């Protein structure tokens, strides 16, 4: 009888290990998705900064051209 209980415990332990492995895999995937989203946000912010700098440079160039005329 005790042998059956040990086998049941081993089966339950194996199920728990498989569940933990799946949870770890899901957590890894979630982390990767969050990192991609963060990277995307950083790229978008950099694009806005570059656009703003470009706009300011265009304004400066226009002002220089006006002064030279």
PDB file of C-alpha atoms in Angstrom:
ATOM      1  CA  UNK A   1       0.000   0.000   0.000  1.00  0.00           C
ATOM      2  CA  UNK A   2       2.803   2.374   0.829  1.00  0.00           C
ATOM      3  CA  UNK A   3       4.370   1.621  -2.592  1.00  0.00           C
ATOM      4  CA  UNK A   4       1.218   2.844  -4.362  1.00  0.00           C
ATOM      5  CA  UNK A   5       1.255   6.046  -2.346  1.00  0.00           C
ATOM      6  CA  UNK A   6       4.885   6.682  -3.316  1.00  0.00           C
ATOM      7  CA  UNK A   7       4.076   6.102  -6.990  1.00  0.00           C
ATOM      8  CA  UNK A   8       1.151   8.506  -6.737  1.00  0.00           C
ATOM      9  CA  UNK A   9       3.407  11.072  -5.108  1.00  0.00           C
ATOM     10  CA  UNK A  10       6.016  10.626  -7.835  1.00  0.00           C
ATOM     11  CA  UNK A  11       3.380  11.091 -10.547  1.00  0.00           C
ATOM     12  CA  UNK A  12       2.077  14.193  -8.823  1.00  0.00           C
ATOM     13  CA  UNK A  13       5.614  15.525  -8.487  1.00  0.00           C
ATOM     14  CA  UNK A  14       6.253  14.942 -12.202  1.00  0.00           C
ATOM     15  CA  UNK A  15       3.031  16.814 -13.031  1.00  0.00           C
ATOM     16  CA  UNK A  16       4.133  19.711 -10.843  1.00  0.00           C
ATOM     17  CA  UNK A  17       7.550  19.785 -12.517  1.00  0.00           C
ATOM     18  CA  UNK A  18       5.926  19.902 -15.961  1.00  0.00           C
ATOM     19  CA  UNK A  19       3.638  22.688 -14.818  1.00  0.00           C
ATOM     20  CA  UNK A  20       6.582  24.674 -13.447  1.00  0.00           C
ATOM     21  CA  UNK A  21       8.471  24.180 -16.712  1.00  0.00           C
ATOM     22  CA  UNK A  22       5.487  25.523 -18.671  1.00  0.00           C
ATOM     23  CA  UNK A  23       5.179  28.476 -16.309  1.00  0.00           C
ATOM     24  CA  UNK A  24       8.887  29.243 -16.685  1.00  0.00           C
ATOM     25  CA  UNK A  25       8.569  29.078 -20.471  1.00  0.00           C
ATOM     26  CA  UNK A  26       5.551  31.419 -20.366  1.00  0.00           C
ATOM     27  CA  UNK A  27       7.423  33.816 -18.085  1.00  0.00           C
ATOM     28  CA  UNK A  28      10.379  33.834 -20.490  1.00  0.00           C
ATOM     29  CA  UNK A  29       8.071  34.584 -23.404  1.00  0.00           C
ATOM     30  CA  UNK A  30       6.354  37.331 -21.422  1.00  0.00           C
ATOM     31  CA  UNK A  31       9.725  38.874 -20.582  1.00  0.00           C
ATOM     32  CA  UNK A  32      10.790  38.783 -24.234  1.00  0.00           C
ATOM     33  CA  UNK A  33       7.542  40.456 -25.296  1.00  0.00           C
ATOM     34  CA  UNK A  34       7.987  43.165 -22.659  1.00  0.00           C
ATOM     35  CA  UNK A  35      11.579  43.755 -23.798  1.00  0.00           C
ATOM     36  CA  UNK A  36      10.427  44.070 -27.417  1.00  0.00           C
ATOM     37  CA  UNK A  37       7.706  46.519 -26.421  1.00  0.00           C
ATOM     38  CA  UNK A  38      10.231  48.558 -24.430  1.00  0.00           C
ATOM     39  CA  UNK A  39      12.622  48.538 -27.384  1.00  0.00           C
ATOM     40  CA  UNK A  40       9.817  49.652 -29.699  1.00  0.00           C
ATOM     41  CA  UNK A  41       8.949  52.546 -27.353  1.00  0.00           C
ATOM     42  CA  UNK A  42      12.611  53.614 -27.235  1.00  0.00           C
ATOM     43  CA  UNK A  43      12.815  53.565 -31.039  1.00  0.00           C
ATOM     44  CA  UNK A  44       9.639  55.640 -31.328  1.00  0.00           C
ATOM     45  CA  UNK A  45      10.985  58.158 -28.813  1.00  0.00           C
ATOM     46  CA  UNK A  46      14.278  58.368 -30.712  1.00  0.00           C
ATOM     47  CA  UNK A  47      12.369  58.979 -33.956  1.00  0.00           C
ATOM     48  CA  UNK A  48      10.440  61.833 -32.325  1.00  0.00           C
ATOM     49  CA  UNK A  49      13.677  63.376 -31.023  1.00  0.00           C
ATOM     50  CA  UNK A  50      15.332  63.104 -34.451  1.00  0.00           C
ATOM     51  CA  UNK A  51      12.262  64.651 -36.065  1.00  0.00           C
ATOM     52  CA  UNK A  52      12.281  67.530 -33.586  1.00  0.00           C
ATOM     53  CA  UNK A  53      16.008  68.142 -34.099  1.00  0.00           C
ATOM     54  CA  UNK A  54      15.507  68.068 -37.860  1.00  0.00           C
ATOM     55  CA  UNK A  55      12.706  70.604 -37.556  1.00  0.00           C
ATOM     56  CA  UNK A  56      14.865  72.897 -35.416  1.00  0.00           C
ATOM     57  CA  UNK A  57      17.733  72.627 -37.910  1.00  0.00           C
ATOM     58  CA  UNK A  58      15.373  73.570 -40.736  1.00  0.00           C
ATOM     59  CA  UNK A  59      14.231  76.618 -38.761  1.00  0.00           C
ATOM     60  CA  UNK A  60      17.844  77.638 -38.126  1.00  0.00           C
ATOM     61  CA  UNK A  61      18.703  77.182 -41.789  1.00  0.00           C
ATOM     62  CA  UNK A  62      15.744  79.352 -42.819  1.00  0.00           C
ATOM     63  CA  UNK A  63      16.779  82.028 -40.328  1.00  0.00           C
ATOM     64  CA  UNK A  64      20.373  81.950 -41.629  1.00  0.00           C
ATOM     65  CA  UNK A  65      19.147  82.288 -45.201  1.00  0.00           C
ATOM     66  CA  UNK A  66      17.015  85.297 -44.223  1.00  0.00           C
ATOM     67  CA  UNK A  67      19.996  86.982 -42.544  1.00  0.00           C
ATOM     68  CA  UNK A  68      22.219  86.388 -45.565  1.00  0.00           C
ATOM     69  CA  UNK A  69      19.737  88.055 -47.932  1.00  0.00           C
TER      70      UNK A  69
END
